[in-house]
mmCIF file of C-alpha atoms in Angstrom:
data_model
loop_
_atom_site.group_PDB
_atom_site.id
_atom_site.type_symbol
_atom_site.label_atom_id
_atom_site.label_comp_id
_atom_site.label_asym_id
_atom_site.label_seq_id
_atom_site.Cartn_x
_atom_site.Cartn_y
_atom_site.Cartn_z
ATOM 1 C CA MET C 1 33.372 -3.546 -97.937
ATOM 2 C CA SER C 2 31.036 -2.644 -100.817
ATOM 3 C CA GLU C 3 31.353 0.647 -102.671
ATOM 4 C CA ARG C 4 28.144 1.915 -101.060
ATOM 5 C CA MET C 5 29.397 1.079 -97.570
ATOM 6 C CA GLU C 6 32.732 2.747 -98.274
ATOM 7 C CA LEU C 7 30.965 5.950 -99.308
ATOM 8 C CA LEU C 8 28.689 5.713 -96.282
ATOM 9 C CA ALA C 9 31.675 5.283 -93.962
ATOM 10 C CA LEU C 10 33.423 8.295 -95.498
ATOM 11 C CA GLY C 11 30.239 10.333 -95.221
ATOM 12 C CA ASP C 12 29.713 9.344 -91.607
ATOM 13 C CA ASP C 13 33.322 10.202 -90.739
ATOM 14 C CA ALA C 14 32.852 13.669 -92.199
ATOM 15 C CA LEU C 15 29.414 14.224 -90.650
ATOM 16 C CA ILE C 16 30.483 13.298 -87.137
ATOM 17 C CA ALA C 17 33.741 15.242 -87.489
ATOM 18 C CA ALA C 18 31.747 18.322 -88.527
ATOM 19 C CA GLN C 19 29.562 18.056 -85.446
ATOM 20 C CA ARG C 20 32.595 17.688 -83.201
ATOM 21 C CA LEU C 21 34.447 20.651 -84.719
ATOM 22 C CA ALA C 22 31.344 22.843 -84.448
ATOM 23 C CA GLU C 23 31.760 22.654 -80.676
ATOM 24 C CA TRP C 24 34.665 25.091 -81.058
ATOM 25 C CA VAL C 25 32.544 27.877 -82.563
ATOM 26 C CA SER C 26 32.956 31.003 -80.372
ATOM 27 C CA ARG C 27 35.304 29.070 -78.065
ATOM 28 C CA ALA C 28 38.579 28.923 -79.993
ATOM 29 C CA PRO C 29 41.681 30.611 -78.512
ATOM 30 C CA THR C 30 41.720 33.401 -81.138
ATOM 31 C CA LEU C 31 39.166 34.919 -83.493
ATOM 32 C CA GLU C 32 41.183 33.779 -86.510
ATOM 33 C CA GLU C 33 41.223 30.217 -85.208
ATOM 34 C CA ASP C 34 37.514 30.382 -84.470
ATOM 35 C CA VAL C 35 36.893 31.157 -88.137
ATOM 36 C CA ALA C 36 39.368 28.500 -89.288
ATOM 37 C CA LEU C 37 37.776 25.721 -87.245
ATOM 38 C CA ALA C 38 34.291 26.789 -88.307
ATOM 39 C CA ASN C 39 35.370 26.619 -91.950
ATOM 40 C CA ILE C 40 36.905 23.178 -91.474
ATOM 41 C CA ALA C 41 33.664 22.021 -89.861
ATOM 42 C CA LEU C 42 31.723 23.368 -92.843
ATOM 43 C CA ASP C 43 34.075 21.598 -95.253
ATOM 44 C CA GLN C 44 33.452 18.354 -93.400
ATOM 45 C CA LEU C 45 29.702 18.930 -93.517
ATOM 46 C CA GLY C 46 29.822 19.677 -97.233
ATOM 47 C CA ALA C 47 31.719 16.470 -97.938
ATOM 48 C CA ALA C 48 29.285 14.534 -95.747
ATOM 49 C CA ARG C 49 26.282 15.883 -97.634
ATOM 50 C CA MET C 50 27.708 14.933 -101.025
ATOM 51 C CA LEU C 51 28.721 11.463 -99.890
ATOM 52 C CA LEU C 52 25.488 10.663 -98.056
ATOM 53 C CA ALA C 53 23.370 11.974 -100.933
ATOM 54 C CA THR C 54 25.162 9.514 -103.188
ATOM 55 C CA VAL C 55 23.982 6.529 -101.141
ATOM 56 C CA GLY C 56 20.519 7.737 -100.026
ATOM 57 C CA ASP C 57 18.534 10.622 -98.562
ATOM 58 C CA GLU C 58 21.082 12.766 -96.734
ATOM 59 C CA ASP C 59 18.639 14.063 -94.107
ATOM 60 C CA GLU C 60 17.275 10.629 -93.321
ATOM 61 C CA LEU C 61 20.785 9.221 -93.052
ATOM 62 C CA ALA C 62 21.972 12.052 -90.813
ATOM 63 C CA TYR C 63 18.954 12.472 -88.564
ATOM 64 C CA ARG C 64 16.964 9.238 -88.508
ATOM 65 C CA ARG C 65 19.567 6.564 -87.902
ATOM 66 C CA ASP C 66 20.436 5.247 -84.454
ATOM 67 C CA ASP C 67 24.029 5.008 -83.283
ATOM 68 C CA HIS C 68 24.472 1.347 -84.236
ATOM 69 C CA GLN C 69 23.581 2.231 -87.833
ATOM 70 C CA PHE C 70 26.435 4.720 -88.233
ATOM 71 C CA ARG C 71 29.665 3.545 -89.857
ATOM 72 C CA ASN C 72 32.084 6.274 -88.802
ATOM 73 C CA CYS C 73 35.435 5.374 -87.291
ATOM 74 C CA LEU C 74 35.700 5.650 -83.516
ATOM 75 C CA LEU C 75 38.267 8.467 -83.725
ATOM 76 C CA ALA C 76 35.744 10.834 -85.317
ATOM 77 C CA GLU C 77 33.275 10.548 -82.435
ATOM 78 C CA LEU C 78 35.741 11.009 -79.580
ATOM 79 C CA PRO C 79 35.451 14.218 -77.529
ATOM 80 C CA LEU C 80 37.961 16.901 -78.470
ATOM 81 C CA GLY C 81 39.526 16.680 -75.036
ATOM 82 C CA PRO C 82 40.381 14.061 -72.425
ATOM 83 C CA SER C 83 36.736 13.432 -71.492
ATOM 84 C CA ARG C 84 33.188 14.233 -72.561
ATOM 85 C CA GLY C 85 32.481 17.949 -72.451
ATOM 86 C CA ASP C 86 36.151 18.936 -72.585
ATOM 87 C CA LEU C 87 37.654 21.069 -75.326
ATOM 88 C CA ASP C 88 41.435 20.989 -75.546
ATOM 89 C CA PHE C 89 43.155 22.743 -78.435
ATOM 90 C CA GLY C 90 46.240 20.519 -78.592
ATOM 91 C CA TRP C 91 44.015 17.458 -78.420
ATOM 92 C CA THR C 92 41.920 18.845 -81.278
ATOM 93 C CA MET C 93 44.938 19.491 -83.495
ATOM 94 C CA SER C 94 46.287 15.987 -82.829
ATOM 95 C CA TRP C 95 42.864 14.555 -83.690
ATOM 96 C CA LEU C 96 42.643 16.695 -86.832
ATOM 97 C CA LEU C 97 46.118 15.670 -87.962
ATOM 98 C CA MET C 98 45.266 11.985 -87.770
ATOM 99 C CA LEU C 99 41.798 12.326 -89.281
ATOM 100 C CA SER C 100 42.665 14.705 -92.124
ATOM 101 C CA ALA C 101 45.687 12.650 -93.222
ATOM 102 C CA ALA C 102 43.472 9.573 -93.548
ATOM 103 C CA GLN C 103 40.702 11.513 -95.277
ATOM 104 C CA LEU C 104 43.163 12.989 -97.763
ATOM 105 C CA LEU C 105 44.326 9.503 -98.754
ATOM 106 C CA ARG C 106 40.804 8.099 -99.058
ATOM 107 C CA TYR C 107 39.558 11.080 -101.055
ATOM 108 C CA THR C 108 42.581 10.822 -103.337
ATOM 109 C CA ASP C 109 41.687 7.197 -104.010
ATOM 110 C CA LEU C 110 38.047 8.153 -104.538
ATOM 111 C CA ALA C 111 39.049 10.789 -107.093
ATOM 112 C CA ALA C 112 40.635 8.036 -109.189
ATOM 113 C CA VAL C 113 37.594 5.730 -109.457
ATOM 114 C CA ALA C 114 35.762 5.196 -112.730
ATOM 115 C CA ASP C 115 32.450 6.618 -111.503
ATOM 116 C CA GLU C 116 32.578 10.276 -112.557
ATOM 117 C CA HIS C 117 30.204 11.475 -109.840
ATOM 118 C CA ALA C 118 32.126 9.793 -107.022
ATOM 119 C CA ALA C 119 35.432 10.900 -108.537
ATOM 120 C CA GLY C 120 34.189 14.494 -108.596
ATOM 121 C CA ILE C 121 33.337 14.347 -104.912
ATOM 122 C CA GLY C 122 36.769 12.952 -104.170
ATOM 123 C CA ALA C 123 38.555 15.628 -106.194
ATOM 124 C CA LYS C 124 36.746 18.442 -104.369
ATOM 125 C CA ALA C 125 37.325 16.886 -100.968
ATOM 126 C CA VAL C 126 41.056 16.412 -101.675
ATOM 127 C CA LYS C 127 41.539 20.184 -101.868
ATOM 128 C CA GLU C 128 39.745 20.737 -98.588
ATOM 129 C CA SER C 129 41.506 17.896 -96.769
ATOM 130 C CA THR C 130 44.866 19.240 -97.914
ATOM 131 C CA TYR C 131 44.072 22.512 -96.146
ATOM 132 C CA HIS C 132 42.860 20.695 -93.020
ATOM 133 C CA LEU C 133 46.092 18.698 -92.887
ATOM 134 C CA ASP C 134 48.238 21.794 -93.431
ATOM 135 C CA HIS C 135 46.397 23.612 -90.658
ATOM 136 C CA ALA C 136 46.836 20.766 -88.188
ATOM 137 C CA THR C 137 50.497 20.366 -89.167
ATOM 138 C CA MET C 138 51.203 24.050 -88.533
ATOM 139 C CA TRP C 139 49.713 23.860 -85.051
ATOM 140 C CA MET C 140 51.448 20.590 -84.180
ATOM 141 C CA HIS C 141 54.769 22.281 -84.965
ATOM 142 C CA ARG C 142 53.835 25.288 -82.841
ATOM 143 C CA LEU C 143 52.562 23.312 -79.896
ATOM 144 C CA GLY C 144 55.193 20.582 -79.990
ATOM 145 C CA GLY C 145 57.970 23.138 -80.255
ATOM 146 C CA GLY C 146 56.394 25.662 -77.899
ATOM 147 C CA THR C 147 56.454 25.737 -74.120
ATOM 148 C CA GLU C 148 57.105 22.767 -71.879
ATOM 149 C CA GLN C 149 53.401 22.692 -71.049
ATOM 150 C CA SER C 150 52.199 22.821 -74.667
ATOM 151 C CA HIS C 151 54.641 20.073 -75.634
ATOM 152 C CA ARG C 152 53.559 17.851 -72.752
ATOM 153 C CA ARG C 153 49.855 18.317 -73.418
ATOM 154 C CA VAL C 154 50.035 17.678 -77.145
ATOM 155 C CA GLN C 155 52.171 14.573 -76.549
ATOM 156 C CA GLU C 156 49.563 13.308 -74.090
ATOM 157 C CA ALA C 157 46.894 13.856 -76.738
ATOM 158 C CA VAL C 158 48.857 11.969 -79.390
ATOM 159 C CA ASP C 159 49.437 9.092 -76.967
ATOM 160 C CA ALA C 160 45.734 8.861 -76.100
ATOM 161 C CA LEU C 161 44.450 9.114 -79.678
ATOM 162 C CA TRP C 162 47.050 6.958 -81.429
ATOM 163 C CA PRO C 163 45.366 3.579 -80.835
ATOM 164 C CA TYR C 164 42.257 4.769 -82.703
ATOM 165 C CA GLY C 165 44.365 5.356 -85.792
ATOM 166 C CA HIS C 166 44.409 1.652 -86.611
ATOM 167 C CA GLU C 167 40.708 1.500 -87.472
ATOM 168 C CA LEU C 168 40.921 4.910 -89.149
ATOM 169 C CA THR C 169 43.715 3.827 -91.478
ATOM 170 C CA GLU C 170 42.769 0.281 -92.399
ATOM 171 C CA GLY C 171 44.051 -0.295 -95.928
ATOM 172 C CA VAL C 172 46.057 2.951 -96.069
ATOM 173 C CA ARG C 173 48.164 2.735 -92.907
ATOM 174 C CA ASP C 174 51.628 2.740 -94.491
ATOM 175 C CA ARG C 175 50.748 5.774 -96.585
ATOM 176 C CA TRP C 176 49.206 7.452 -93.530
ATOM 177 C CA LEU C 177 52.297 6.846 -91.418
ATOM 178 C CA ALA C 178 54.397 8.377 -94.194
ATOM 179 C CA ILE C 179 52.416 11.597 -93.685
ATOM 180 C CA VAL C 180 51.951 11.652 -89.923
ATOM 181 C CA GLU C 181 55.297 10.371 -88.627
ATOM 182 C CA PRO C 182 57.370 13.220 -90.160
ATOM 183 C CA VAL C 183 54.980 15.798 -88.658
ATOM 184 C CA LEU C 184 55.426 14.303 -85.206
ATOM 185 C CA ALA C 185 59.197 14.159 -85.630
ATOM 186 C CA GLU C 186 59.407 17.769 -86.830
ATOM 187 C CA ALA C 187 57.313 18.840 -83.841
ATOM 188 C CA GLY C 188 59.650 17.025 -81.456
ATOM 189 C CA LEU C 189 56.934 14.537 -80.518
ATOM 190 C CA THR C 190 57.322 10.826 -79.946
ATOM 191 C CA ARG C 191 55.441 8.401 -82.156
ATOM 192 C CA PRO C 192 53.577 6.081 -79.760
ATOM 193 C CA ALA C 193 54.078 2.329 -79.873
ATOM 194 C CA ASP C 194 51.340 0.216 -81.422
ATOM 195 C CA ARG C 195 49.543 -1.675 -78.671
ATOM 196 C CA TRP C 196 45.779 -2.024 -78.232
ATOM 197 C CA ARG C 197 43.668 -1.387 -81.309
ATOM 198 C CA PRO C 198 40.086 -0.330 -80.559
ATOM 199 C CA ASP C 199 37.664 -0.802 -83.425
ATOM 200 C CA GLY C 200 34.033 -1.546 -84.196
ATOM 201 C CA GLY C 201 32.844 1.771 -85.590
ATOM 202 C CA ARG C 202 32.769 0.482 -89.152
ATOM 203 C CA VAL C 203 30.296 -2.217 -88.146
ATOM 204 C CA GLY C 204 28.182 -0.119 -85.807
ATOM 205 C CA ARG C 205 29.854 -0.750 -82.435
ATOM 206 C CA HIS C 206 30.527 2.686 -81.024
ATOM 207 C CA THR C 207 31.618 4.396 -77.838
ATOM 208 C CA GLU C 208 29.077 6.071 -75.585
ATOM 209 C CA HIS C 209 30.275 9.399 -76.968
ATOM 210 C CA LEU C 210 28.413 8.909 -80.248
ATOM 211 C CA SER C 211 25.085 8.510 -78.425
ATOM 212 C CA TYR C 212 25.516 11.856 -76.682
ATOM 213 C CA LEU C 213 26.597 13.531 -79.922
ATOM 214 C CA LEU C 214 23.629 12.167 -81.887
ATOM 215 C CA ALA C 215 21.184 13.157 -79.147
ATOM 216 C CA GLU C 216 22.242 16.768 -79.623
ATOM 217 C CA MET C 217 22.559 16.640 -83.405
ATOM 218 C CA GLN C 218 19.243 14.897 -84.068
ATOM 219 C CA SER C 219 16.989 16.356 -81.360
ATOM 220 C CA LEU C 220 15.364 19.097 -83.429
ATOM 221 C CA HIS C 221 14.689 16.904 -86.449
ATOM 222 C CA ARG C 222 13.253 14.117 -84.332
ATOM 223 C CA ALA C 223 11.046 16.537 -82.401
ATOM 224 C CA HIS C 224 9.646 18.034 -85.615
ATOM 225 C CA PRO C 225 9.884 15.324 -88.331
ATOM 226 C CA GLY C 226 9.198 16.602 -91.826
ATOM 227 C CA ALA C 227 9.100 20.250 -90.729
ATOM 228 C CA GLN C 228 9.647 22.864 -93.434
ATOM 229 C CA TRP C 229 11.443 26.075 -92.542
#
């Protein structure tokens, strides 16, 4: 993958993740968590803007591409619950754990490249991803070690999301497992076996969930192209 495509993929991951996390605004289980998830969504959006602006016009890339032109991993576009329209907190924390651990590794690598501009983006995003990972880790411990119901539901989420981690972690999987496996163990959760490995997001083959997400995200811009506010 070329450097431009790597930056585009990182930017798309962050952009789609931001849109997903924004679904929690005013719907989180506590006011504090509502603010926390909104801030994480804003961090993701900020990283997306910097990355997309590096490879082209950020608004055109966000609002004028069709689903097959996006290069985000499939995990980022999945609903934050068992099916479209669902919001499940344990599912969201499992999703955030997997995503933020991978983003932290990729941003760390980006911070070490020779290009000063790209390295600066990576260095800023590392700090934010560290917080995202810490936040998800805290909740995985609470939910995994909580009630029988919370443990069961978060384990179900991990089991369902785990296969999508293969595409997410291509090239960094061993390092990613070194982060994620101890969190699962400390939370009393079972690390799922590696079986099927869905992929295609990096080359533009997405689930139907991305189409629904983009329809909502892009509707205003497409209805009023070039509008100035």
